[in-house]
Coordinates of C-alpha atoms and ligand atoms in Angstrom, one line a residue:
X267 CA 139.8 -17.4 156.4
X268 CA 139.9 -13.6 155.6
X269 CA 139.3 -14.1 151.8
X270 CA 136.9 -17.1 152.0
X271 CA 134.2 -15.2 150.2
X272 CA 136.6 -14.0 147.4
X273 CA 137.8 -17.7 146.6
X274 CA 134.4 -19.1 146.8
X275 CA 133.2 -16.5 144.3
X276 CA 136.1 -17.2 142.1
X277 CA 135.6 -21.0 142.3
X278 CA 132.0 -20.7 141.4
X279 CA 132.1 -18.4 138.4
X280 CA 133.0 -19.6 134.9
X281 CA 133.4 -16.1 133.5
X282 CA 135.3 -13.4 135.4
X283 CA 136.0 -9.9 134.1
X284 CA 138.8 -8.0 136.0
X285 CA 138.6 -4.1 136.0
X286 CA 140.7 -1.3 137.5
X287 CA 140.6 2.5 137.3
X288 CA 141.0 4.9 134.4
X289 CA 144.7 6.2 133.7
X290 CA 145.9 3.0 135.2
X291 CA 149.2 3.2 137.1
X292 CA 151.3 0.2 138.2
X293 CA 149.4 -0.7 141.1
X294 CA 146.1 -0.9 139.1
X295 CA 147.7 -2.8 136.1
X296 CA 149.8 -5.0 138.5
X297 CA 146.9 -6.2 140.7
X298 CA 144.7 -6.6 137.5
X299 CA 147.4 -8.6 135.6
X300 CA 148.3 -10.6 138.7
X301 CA 144.7 -11.6 139.5
X302 CA 144.1 -12.5 135.9
X303 CA 147.2 -14.7 135.5
X304 CA 146.8 -16.4 138.9
X305 CA 143.1 -17.3 138.1
X306 CA 144.1 -18.5 134.6
X307 CA 146.8 -20.6 136.1
X308 CA 144.8 -22.0 138.9
X309 CA 141.6 -22.6 136.9
X310 CA 142.4 -23.2 133.3
X311 CA 138.9 -23.9 132.3
X312 CA 137.5 -20.6 133.4
X313 CA 137.3 -17.5 131.1
X314 CA 139.0 -14.4 132.6
X315 CA 139.0 -11.2 131.0
X316 CA 141.5 -8.3 131.5
X317 CA 139.3 -5.2 131.0
X318 CA 140.0 -1.7 130.1
X319 CA 140.3 0.9 127.4
X320 CA 143.7 2.4 128.4
X321 CA 146.9 0.7 129.5
X322 CA 150.3 1.7 131.2
X323 CA 153.6 1.2 129.5
X324 CA 155.9 1.6 132.6
X325 CA 156.0 -2.2 133.0
X326 CA 155.4 -5.3 130.8
X327 CA 151.8 -5.7 131.4
X328 CA 149.4 -8.2 129.8
X329 CA 147.3 -7.0 126.6
X330 CA 143.8 -6.0 127.2
X331 CA 141.1 -8.3 126.2
X332 CA 138.1 -7.5 123.8
X333 CA 134.9 -8.9 124.9
X334 CA 131.3 -8.5 123.7
X335 CA 128.5 -7.0 125.9
X336 CA 126.8 -10.3 125.8
X337 CA 129.6 -12.3 127.1
X338 CA 130.2 -9.6 129.7
X339 CA 126.8 -10.0 131.0
X340 CA 127.6 -13.6 132.0
X341 CA 130.6 -12.4 134.1
X342 CA 131.2 -11.7 137.6
X343 CA 133.2 -8.4 137.8
X344 CA 136.2 -7.9 140.1
X345 CA 137.0 -4.1 140.4
X346 CA 140.6 -3.4 141.7
X347 CA 142.2 -0.2 143.1
X348 CA 139.1 2.0 142.3
X349 CA 137.2 3.8 145.0
X350 CA 134.2 5.0 143.0
X351 CA 132.4 3.5 140.1
X352 CA 132.7 6.6 137.8
X353 CA 136.4 5.8 137.7
X354 CA 136.2 2.3 136.5
X355 CA 137.9 1.9 133.2
X356 CA 135.2 0.5 130.8
X357 CA 131.9 1.6 132.2
X358 CA 130.4 -1.7 130.8
X359 CA 131.2 -3.0 134.3
X360 CA 127.5 -2.4 134.7
X361 CA 126.7 -5.3 132.6
X362 CA 128.4 -7.8 135.0
X363 CA 125.9 -10.0 136.9
X364 CA 127.5 -8.9 140.3
X365 CA 130.6 -7.0 141.5
X366 CA 133.5 -7.6 144.1
X367 CA 135.5 -4.5 145.1
X368 CA 139.1 -4.8 146.3
X369 CA 140.8 -1.6 147.1
X370 CA 143.1 0.4 149.5
X371 CA 141.5 3.9 148.9
X372 CA 139.1 5.4 151.5
X373 CA 135.7 3.8 150.9
X374 CA 133.9 6.9 149.6
X375 CA 131.5 5.0 147.5
X376 CA 130.9 1.5 148.7
X377 CA 129.8 -0.9 146.0
X378 CA 129.9 -4.6 145.2
X379 CA 128.2 -7.7 146.7
X380 CA 131.5 -8.5 148.3
X381 CA 134.0 -5.8 149.3
X382 CA 137.5 -5.9 150.7
X383 CA 138.6 -2.1 151.3
X384 CA 141.6 -2.2 153.5
X385 CA 143.0 1.5 153.8
X386 CA 145.9 0.3 155.8
X387 CA 147.3 -1.4 152.7
X388 CA 149.9 0.7 150.8
X389 CA 148.8 -0.8 147.6
X390 CA 146.0 -3.0 146.1
X391 CA 148.8 -5.3 145.1
X392 CA 149.6 -5.8 148.9
X393 CA 145.9 -6.9 149.3
X394 CA 146.3 -9.3 146.5
X395 CA 149.4 -10.7 147.7
X396 CA 147.9 -11.4 151.1
X397 CA 145.0 -13.3 149.3
X398 CA 147.6 -15.5 147.2
X399 CA 149.4 -16.2 150.4
X400 CA 146.3 -17.3 152.1
X401 CA 145.5 -19.8 149.1
X402 CA 149.0 -21.4 149.7
X403 CA 148.3 -24.6 147.9
X404 CA 147.9 -22.7 144.6
X405 CA 150.7 -21.8 142.4
X406 CA 152.0 -18.2 142.0
X407 CA 154.2 -17.8 138.9
X408 CA 157.2 -15.5 138.6
X409 CA 155.1 -13.4 136.2
X410 CA 152.3 -13.0 138.6
X411 CA 154.7 -12.2 141.4
X412 CA 156.6 -9.7 139.3
X413 CA 153.2 -7.9 138.4
X414 CA 152.5 -7.6 142.1
X415 CA 156.0 -6.4 143.1
X416 CA 155.8 -3.7 140.4
X417 CA 152.6 -2.3 142.0
X418 CA 154.0 -2.5 145.5
X419 CA 157.2 -0.7 144.6
X420 CA 155.5 2.1 142.6
X421 CA 152.5 2.9 145.0
X422 CA 155.1 3.0 147.9
X423 CA 157.8 4.9 145.9
X424 CA 160.3 2.1 146.7
X425 CA 158.8 1.5 150.2
X426 CA 159.3 5.2 151.3
X427 CA 155.7 6.5 151.6
X428 CA 154.0 7.0 155.0
X429 CA 151.6 4.1 154.3
X430 CA 154.5 1.5 154.1
X431 CA 154.2 -1.0 157.0
X432 CA 155.8 -4.2 158.2
X433 CA 153.0 -6.0 156.4
X434 CA 153.8 -4.2 153.0
X435 CA 157.5 -5.4 153.5
X436 CA 156.3 -8.9 154.4
X437 CA 154.3 -9.1 151.1
X438 CA 157.3 -8.0 149.2
X439 CA 159.4 -10.6 150.9
X440 CA 156.7 -13.2 150.2
X441 CA 156.8 -12.1 146.4
X442 CA 160.6 -12.0 146.2
X443 CA 160.8 -15.6 147.1
X444 CA 159.1 -16.5 143.6
X445 CA 162.3 -15.2 142.0
X446 CA 161.3 -11.6 141.2
X447 CA 164.3 -9.7 139.6
X448 CA 164.7 -7.0 142.2
X449 CA 167.3 -4.7 140.5
X450 CA 165.9 -5.4 137.1
X451 CA 162.4 -4.5 138.2
X452 CA 163.7 -1.3 139.8
X453 CA 165.4 -0.3 136.6
X454 CA 162.5 -1.2 134.3
X455 CA 160.2 1.0 136.4
X456 CA 162.3 3.9 137.3
X457 CA 165.1 4.5 134.9
X458 CA 164.8 7.6 133.0
X459 CA 165.9 8.8 129.5
X460 CA 168.4 11.5 129.3
X461 CA 165.8 13.8 128.2
X462 CA 163.6 13.0 131.3
X463 CA 166.7 13.6 133.4
X464 CA 167.1 17.0 131.9
X465 CA 163.4 17.7 132.2
X466 CA 163.8 17.2 136.1
X467 CA 166.3 20.2 136.0
X468 CA 163.7 22.2 134.2
X469 CA 161.2 21.3 137.0
X470 CA 163.6 22.3 139.7
X471 CA 164.4 25.7 138.1
X472 CA 160.7 26.4 137.9
X473 CA 159.5 25.7 141.3
X474 CA 157.5 28.5 142.9
X475 CA 157.8 28.3 146.7
X476 CA 157.3 29.9 150.1
X477 CA 159.6 27.1 151.3
X478 CA 156.8 25.1 152.9
X479 CA 154.6 24.7 149.8
X480 CA 156.2 24.3 146.4
X481 CA 154.5 23.9 143.0
X482 CA 155.2 24.1 139.4
X483 CA 152.9 24.6 136.3
X484 CA 153.6 23.2 132.9
X485 CA 151.7 24.8 130.2
X486 CA 150.9 23.2 126.6
X487 CA 153.9 25.0 125.1
X488 CA 156.3 23.4 127.8
X489 CA 154.9 19.9 127.3
X490 CA 155.4 20.5 123.6
X491 CA 158.9 21.7 123.9
X492 CA 159.9 18.8 126.1
X493 CA 157.9 16.4 123.9
X494 CA 156.5 14.8 127.2
X495 CA 152.9 13.8 127.8
X496 CA 151.1 15.6 130.7
X497 CA 150.7 12.4 132.8
X498 CA 154.4 11.6 132.3
X499 CA 155.3 15.1 133.4
X500 CA 153.2 14.9 136.5
X501 CA 155.0 11.6 137.5
X502 CA 158.0 14.0 138.1
X503 CA 156.1 15.1 141.3
X504 CA 158.4 12.7 143.2
X505 CA 161.3 14.9 142.3
X506 CA 160.1 17.4 144.7
X507 CA 159.6 14.9 147.6
X508 CA 163.1 15.1 148.9
X509 CA 163.3 18.6 150.2
X510 CA 163.4 19.1 153.9
X511 CA 161.5 22.3 154.0
X512 CA 158.7 21.3 151.7
X513 CA 155.5 20.2 153.7
X514 CA 153.4 19.9 150.6
X515 CA 154.3 20.1 146.8
X516 CA 152.2 20.0 143.6
X517 CA 152.8 19.9 139.8
X518 CA 150.1 21.0 137.5
X519 CA 149.9 20.3 133.6
X520 CA 147.6 22.0 131.1
X521 CA 145.4 20.5 128.6
X522 CA 142.5 21.5 126.3
X523 CA 139.0 20.7 127.2
X524 CA 136.1 22.1 125.1
X525 CA 138.4 24.8 123.5
X526 CA 139.6 26.0 127.0
X527 CA 142.8 25.3 128.9
X528 CA 142.2 23.5 132.1
X529 CA 144.8 22.0 134.5
X530 CA 145.3 18.7 136.1
X531 CA 147.4 18.4 139.2
X532 CA 149.2 15.9 141.4
X533 CA 149.8 17.0 144.9
X534 CA 151.7 15.4 147.9
X535 CA 152.0 16.3 151.5
X536 CA 154.4 15.0 154.3
X537 CA 151.9 14.9 157.1
X538 CA 148.8 17.3 156.7
X539 CA 145.8 15.4 155.0
X540 CA 144.9 16.9 151.8
X541 CA 142.4 14.5 150.5
X542 CA 139.2 16.5 151.5
X543 CA 140.8 19.6 149.9
X544 CA 141.2 17.8 146.7
X545 CA 137.8 16.4 147.0
X546 CA 136.5 20.0 146.6
X547 CA 138.4 20.4 143.5
X548 CA 137.2 17.6 141.4
X549 CA 139.8 15.1 142.8
X550 CA 140.7 12.8 145.5
X551 CA 143.1 10.0 146.4
X552 CA 145.0 9.1 149.6
X553 CA 145.5 11.0 152.7
X554 CA 148.9 12.5 151.6
X555 CA 148.7 11.8 147.8
X556 CA 146.0 13.2 145.7
X557 CA 145.0 14.4 142.3
X558 CA 142.7 17.2 141.0
X559 CA 141.3 17.5 137.5
X560 CA 140.1 20.0 135.0
X561 CA 140.7 23.2 137.0
X562 CA 140.5 26.7 135.4
X563 CA 143.4 29.0 136.2
X564 CA 141.3 30.8 138.7
X565 CA 140.4 27.5 140.6
X566 CA 144.0 26.5 140.3
X567 CA 145.0 29.6 142.1
X568 CA 142.3 29.2 144.7
X569 CA 143.4 25.6 145.3
X570 CA 147.1 26.7 145.9
X571 CA 145.9 29.6 148.2
X572 CA 143.8 27.0 150.2
X573 CA 146.6 24.5 150.2
X574 CA 149.0 27.1 151.6
X575 CA 146.5 27.9 154.4
X576 CA 146.1 24.3 155.2
X577 CA 149.8 23.8 155.6
X578 CA 150.7 27.0 157.5
Ligands
MN235 MN1 146.8 1.9 144.4

Protein backbone atom coordinates (compact mmCIF):
# COMPACT_ATOMS: atom_id res chain seq x y z
CA UNK A 1 0.00 0.00 0.00
CA UNK A 2 1.45 3.31 -1.13
CA UNK A 3 0.22 5.31 1.87
CA UNK A 4 0.65 2.72 4.64
CA UNK A 5 3.15 4.87 6.57
CA UNK A 6 0.81 7.86 6.42
CA UNK A 7 -2.27 6.02 7.62
CA UNK A 8 -0.24 4.26 10.33
CA UNK A 9 1.02 7.63 11.62
CA UNK A 10 -2.52 9.09 11.61
CA UNK A 11 -3.89 6.05 13.43
CA UNK A 12 -1.17 6.24 16.08
CA UNK A 13 -1.39 9.94 16.95
CA UNK A 14 -4.05 11.53 19.15
CA UNK A 15 -3.12 15.10 18.25
CA UNK A 16 -2.55 16.13 14.65
CA UNK A 17 -1.83 19.62 13.30
CA UNK A 18 -2.37 20.16 9.57
CA UNK A 19 -0.36 22.97 7.91
CA UNK A 20 0.03 24.42 4.39
CA UNK A 21 1.85 27.33 2.75
CA UNK A 22 1.58 31.09 3.30
CA UNK A 23 -0.79 33.08 1.06
CA UNK A 24 -2.80 29.88 0.63
CA UNK A 25 -4.52 29.11 -2.66
CA UNK A 26 -7.35 26.63 -3.13
CA UNK A 27 -5.00 23.65 -3.47
CA UNK A 28 -3.33 24.46 -0.15
CA UNK A 29 -6.62 25.20 1.63
CA UNK A 30 -8.51 22.41 -0.14
CA UNK A 31 -6.01 19.70 0.76
CA UNK A 32 -5.73 21.04 4.32
CA UNK A 33 -9.51 21.22 4.92
CA UNK A 34 -10.12 17.87 3.23
CA UNK A 35 -7.51 16.02 5.26
CA UNK A 36 -8.77 17.69 8.45
CA UNK A 37 -12.46 16.81 7.89
CA UNK A 38 -11.58 13.30 6.75
CA UNK A 39 -9.49 12.57 9.87
CA UNK A 40 -12.20 14.12 12.08
CA UNK A 41 -14.90 11.98 10.40
CA UNK A 42 -12.81 8.81 10.48
CA UNK A 43 -11.40 9.20 13.99
CA UNK A 44 -13.82 11.29 16.10
CA UNK A 45 -11.65 10.91 19.22
CA UNK A 46 -8.58 12.55 17.77
CA UNK A 47 -7.81 16.27 18.00
CA UNK A 48 -7.12 17.66 14.54
CA UNK A 49 -6.07 21.29 14.18
CA UNK A 50 -6.32 23.38 11.04
CA UNK A 51 -3.24 25.59 11.25
CA UNK A 52 -2.44 28.95 9.69
CA UNK A 53 -2.60 32.70 10.11
CA UNK A 54 -4.07 33.61 6.71
CA UNK A 55 -6.93 32.10 4.78
CA UNK A 56 -8.40 32.24 1.27
CA UNK A 57 -11.92 33.43 0.48
CA UNK A 58 -12.23 31.95 -3.01
CA UNK A 59 -14.16 28.98 -1.63
CA UNK A 60 -16.05 28.04 1.57
CA UNK A 61 -13.14 26.70 3.56
CA UNK A 62 -13.07 25.80 7.25
CA UNK A 63 -12.14 28.34 9.92
CA UNK A 64 -8.59 28.22 11.25
CA UNK A 65 -8.10 26.78 14.76
CA UNK A 66 -6.31 28.52 17.59
CA UNK A 67 -3.95 26.30 19.50
CA UNK A 68 -1.46 26.91 22.29
CA UNK A 69 2.25 26.18 21.97
CA UNK A 70 2.04 23.49 24.62
CA UNK A 71 -0.74 21.65 22.81
CA UNK A 72 1.12 21.99 19.53
CA UNK A 73 4.16 20.37 21.09
CA UNK A 74 2.08 17.19 21.55
CA UNK A 75 1.11 17.12 17.86
CA UNK A 76 2.36 15.35 14.81
CA UNK A 77 2.48 17.94 12.00
CA UNK A 78 1.36 17.26 8.45
CA UNK A 79 2.64 19.87 5.97
CA UNK A 80 0.73 20.11 2.70
CA UNK A 81 1.56 21.74 -0.65
CA UNK A 82 4.72 23.43 0.71
CA UNK A 83 8.17 22.78 -0.75
CA UNK A 84 10.27 24.62 1.84
CA UNK A 85 9.89 25.11 5.58
CA UNK A 86 10.27 28.93 5.34
CA UNK A 87 6.96 29.03 3.52
CA UNK A 88 4.92 27.11 6.09
CA UNK A 89 2.09 29.27 7.40
CA UNK A 90 2.66 29.37 11.14
CA UNK A 91 6.32 28.82 11.80
CA UNK A 92 5.34 27.18 15.08
CA UNK A 93 5.32 23.97 13.03
CA UNK A 94 8.78 23.59 14.64
CA UNK A 95 7.08 22.73 17.93
CA UNK A 96 5.53 19.57 16.48
CA UNK A 97 6.99 16.25 17.62
CA UNK A 98 7.63 15.24 14.02
CA UNK A 99 6.52 16.14 10.51
CA UNK A 100 5.06 14.49 7.44
CA UNK A 101 5.47 16.27 4.09
CA UNK A 102 2.91 15.81 1.31
CA UNK A 103 3.52 17.92 -1.80
CA UNK A 104 3.69 18.13 -5.56
CA UNK A 105 6.34 20.88 -5.93
CA UNK A 106 9.96 19.96 -6.76
CA UNK A 107 11.57 18.68 -3.56
CA UNK A 108 14.03 21.56 -3.15
CA UNK A 109 14.14 21.16 0.62
CA UNK A 110 13.38 17.63 1.76
CA UNK A 111 11.95 17.54 5.30
CA UNK A 112 9.78 15.36 7.49
CA UNK A 113 10.19 11.91 8.98
CA UNK A 114 7.79 10.70 6.28
CA UNK A 115 7.61 12.39 2.90
CA UNK A 116 5.31 11.95 -0.07
CA UNK A 117 6.52 14.27 -2.81
CA UNK A 118 4.98 13.52 -6.19
CA UNK A 119 5.89 16.08 -8.80
CA UNK A 120 3.79 14.25 -11.37
CA UNK A 121 0.66 15.22 -9.43
CA UNK A 122 -1.04 18.36 -10.74
CA UNK A 123 -2.21 19.30 -7.25
CA UNK A 124 -1.68 18.26 -3.65
CA UNK A 125 -5.42 17.57 -3.70
CA UNK A 126 -4.72 14.90 -6.32
CA UNK A 127 -2.37 13.13 -3.89
CA UNK A 128 -4.83 13.40 -0.99
CA UNK A 129 -7.62 12.03 -3.23
CA UNK A 130 -5.46 9.03 -4.06
CA UNK A 131 -4.77 8.51 -0.36
CA UNK A 132 -8.51 8.54 0.46
CA UNK A 133 -9.20 6.16 -2.43
CA UNK A 134 -6.67 3.73 -1.01
CA UNK A 135 -8.46 3.85 2.39
CA UNK A 136 -11.61 2.66 0.66
CA UNK A 137 -13.44 1.48 3.77
CA UNK A 138 -13.43 4.98 5.27
CA UNK A 139 -16.07 7.60 4.54
CA UNK A 140 -15.47 10.60 2.28
CA UNK A 141 -18.12 13.26 2.94
CA UNK A 142 -19.48 15.55 0.23
CA UNK A 143 -17.74 18.46 1.99
CA UNK A 144 -14.38 16.65 1.97
CA UNK A 145 -14.76 15.75 -1.71
CA UNK A 146 -15.73 19.34 -2.57
CA UNK A 147 -12.61 20.75 -0.88
CA UNK A 148 -10.44 18.43 -2.96
CA UNK A 149 -12.30 19.12 -6.18
CA UNK A 150 -11.84 22.88 -5.64
CA UNK A 151 -8.07 22.38 -5.27
CA UNK A 152 -7.85 20.16 -8.35
CA UNK A 153 -9.85 22.57 -10.47
CA UNK A 154 -7.87 25.67 -9.52
CA UNK A 155 -4.35 24.20 -9.66
CA UNK A 156 -5.08 22.77 -13.13
CA UNK A 157 -7.07 25.84 -14.34
CA UNK A 158 -10.02 23.58 -15.06
CA UNK A 159 -7.88 20.66 -16.25
CA UNK A 160 -6.03 22.71 -18.85
CA UNK A 161 -2.45 22.94 -17.51
CA UNK A 162 0.47 20.90 -18.85
CA UNK A 163 0.60 18.80 -15.68
CA UNK A 164 -3.00 17.54 -16.00
CA UNK A 165 -2.86 13.78 -16.54
CA UNK A 166 -5.18 10.81 -16.87
CA UNK A 167 -4.60 10.29 -13.15
CA UNK A 168 -5.73 13.87 -12.37
CA UNK A 169 -8.96 13.26 -14.27
CA UNK A 170 -9.40 9.87 -12.60
CA UNK A 171 -9.19 11.60 -9.20
CA UNK A 172 -11.73 14.22 -10.33
CA UNK A 173 -14.04 11.42 -11.38
CA UNK A 174 -13.53 9.63 -8.05
CA UNK A 175 -14.50 12.87 -6.22
CA UNK A 176 -17.50 13.58 -8.46
CA UNK A 177 -19.05 10.28 -7.34
CA UNK A 178 -19.55 11.77 -3.85
CA UNK A 179 -21.96 14.31 -5.32
CA UNK A 180 -19.74 17.36 -5.94
CA UNK A 181 -21.75 20.19 -7.51
CA UNK A 182 -19.68 20.55 -10.68
CA UNK A 183 -21.23 23.68 -12.27
CA UNK A 184 -21.80 25.27 -8.84
CA UNK A 185 -18.17 24.74 -7.80
CA UNK A 186 -17.01 26.28 -11.08
CA UNK A 187 -19.13 29.36 -10.50
CA UNK A 188 -18.11 29.71 -6.88
CA UNK A 189 -14.45 29.55 -7.85
CA UNK A 190 -14.31 31.49 -11.10
CA UNK A 191 -17.23 33.87 -11.53
CA UNK A 192 -16.08 37.47 -11.60
CA UNK A 193 -17.74 40.63 -10.42
CA UNK A 194 -18.48 43.20 -13.11
CA UNK A 195 -15.62 45.30 -11.74
CA UNK A 196 -13.20 42.40 -12.19
CA UNK A 197 -14.52 41.82 -15.69
CA UNK A 198 -13.67 45.42 -16.48
CA UNK A 199 -10.27 45.09 -14.79
CA UNK A 200 -9.47 42.33 -17.30
CA UNK A 201 -9.96 44.91 -20.06
CA UNK A 202 -7.53 47.23 -18.32
CA UNK A 203 -4.98 44.41 -18.22
CA UNK A 204 -5.42 43.66 -21.92
CA UNK A 205 -4.95 47.28 -22.85
CA UNK A 206 -1.72 47.55 -20.86
CA UNK A 207 0.23 44.56 -21.99
CA UNK A 208 3.78 45.21 -23.11
CA UNK A 209 4.86 42.57 -25.58
CA UNK A 210 7.33 41.59 -28.27
CA UNK A 211 4.66 39.01 -29.19
CA UNK A 212 6.46 36.05 -27.55
CA UNK A 213 6.78 37.47 -24.05
CA UNK A 214 4.01 39.62 -22.60
CA UNK A 215 3.82 41.36 -19.26
CA UNK A 216 2.01 44.06 -17.37
CA UNK A 217 2.85 46.00 -14.24
CA UNK A 218 0.28 47.37 -11.83
CA UNK A 219 1.50 50.20 -9.63
CA UNK A 220 0.04 51.06 -6.23
CA UNK A 221 -2.08 53.83 -7.79
CA UNK A 222 -3.58 51.32 -10.26
CA UNK A 223 -4.50 48.90 -7.50
CA UNK A 224 -6.06 51.73 -5.57
CA UNK A 225 -7.98 53.03 -8.55
CA UNK A 226 -9.39 49.57 -9.25
CA UNK A 227 -9.90 48.82 -5.57
CA UNK A 228 -8.26 45.44 -5.99
CA UNK A 229 -5.69 43.65 -3.83
CA UNK A 230 -2.32 42.78 -5.30
CA UNK A 231 -2.86 39.04 -5.04
CA UNK A 232 -6.32 39.26 -6.60
CA UNK A 233 -4.86 41.33 -9.44
CA UNK A 234 -2.10 38.79 -10.05
CA UNK A 235 -4.75 36.08 -10.33
CA UNK A 236 -5.65 37.72 -13.65
CA UNK A 237 -2.45 36.20 -15.06
CA UNK A 238 -4.60 33.50 -16.60
CA UNK A 239 -6.34 36.10 -18.79
CA UNK A 240 -3.05 36.20 -20.69
CA UNK A 241 -2.81 32.45 -21.08
CA UNK A 242 -4.95 32.11 -24.19
CA UNK A 243 -2.89 33.94 -26.78
CA UNK A 244 -1.31 31.76 -29.48
CA UNK A 245 1.76 33.96 -29.86
CA UNK A 246 2.66 34.25 -26.18
CA UNK A 247 5.27 31.74 -25.01
CA UNK A 248 5.60 33.35 -21.58
CA UNK A 249 3.54 35.96 -19.76
CA UNK A 250 3.85 37.77 -16.46
CA UNK A 251 1.96 40.10 -14.19
CA UNK A 252 3.65 42.26 -11.56
CA UNK A 253 2.11 44.24 -8.72
CA UNK A 254 3.70 46.88 -6.53
CA UNK A 255 3.73 46.98 -2.75
CA UNK A 256 5.53 48.95 -0.08
CA UNK A 257 8.28 47.24 1.88
CA UNK A 258 10.38 49.25 4.38
CA UNK A 259 9.34 52.53 2.73
CA UNK A 260 10.37 51.31 -0.73
CA UNK A 261 8.29 50.10 -3.63
CA UNK A 262 8.92 46.47 -4.51
CA UNK A 263 7.23 44.18 -7.02
CA UNK A 264 5.79 40.70 -6.72
CA UNK A 265 5.11 38.74 -9.88
CA UNK A 266 3.32 35.73 -11.29
CA UNK A 267 4.88 34.25 -14.39
CA UNK A 268 3.70 31.46 -16.70
CA UNK A 269 5.22 29.76 -19.73
CA UNK A 270 3.90 27.33 -22.28
CA UNK A 271 6.93 25.04 -22.62
CA UNK A 272 10.23 26.60 -21.54
CA UNK A 273 11.04 25.82 -17.87
CA UNK A 274 11.15 29.03 -15.84
CA UNK A 275 11.52 27.74 -12.29
CA UNK A 276 15.30 28.04 -12.07
CA UNK A 277 15.11 31.63 -13.34
CA UNK A 278 12.51 32.43 -10.67
CA UNK A 279 14.68 30.80 -8.01
CA UNK A 280 17.36 33.45 -8.70
CA UNK A 281 14.77 36.20 -8.13
CA UNK A 282 13.54 35.28 -4.70
CA UNK A 283 10.89 32.97 -6.07
CA UNK A 284 10.00 29.51 -7.25
CA UNK A 285 7.12 27.21 -8.00
CA UNK A 286 6.40 24.74 -10.76
CA UNK A 287 8.19 24.20 -14.07
CA UNK A 288 5.81 26.43 -16.08
CA UNK A 289 4.16 28.46 -13.31
CA UNK A 290 6.19 30.50 -10.84
CA UNK A 291 6.14 33.51 -8.56
CA UNK A 292 8.82 36.05 -7.65
CA UNK A 293 8.83 38.33 -4.62
CA UNK A 294 10.11 41.70 -3.49
CA UNK A 295 11.96 42.83 -6.66
CA UNK A 296 13.19 46.39 -7.04
CA UNK A 297 12.32 48.06 -10.35
CA UNK A 298 15.89 47.34 -11.50
CA UNK A 299 15.74 43.66 -10.71
CA UNK A 300 12.26 43.49 -12.25
CA UNK A 301 13.68 44.85 -15.52
CA UNK A 302 16.58 42.43 -15.31
CA UNK A 303 14.17 39.58 -14.74
CA UNK A 304 12.15 40.49 -17.84
CA UNK A 305 15.37 40.77 -19.87
CA UNK A 306 16.43 37.30 -18.75
CA UNK A 307 12.97 35.87 -19.35
CA UNK A 308 13.05 37.17 -22.94
CA UNK A 309 16.50 35.64 -23.50
CA UNK A 310 15.27 32.33 -22.17
CA UNK A 311 12.23 32.29 -24.46
CA UNK A 312 13.88 33.58 -27.68
MN1 LIG B 1 -0.55 23.16 -5.24
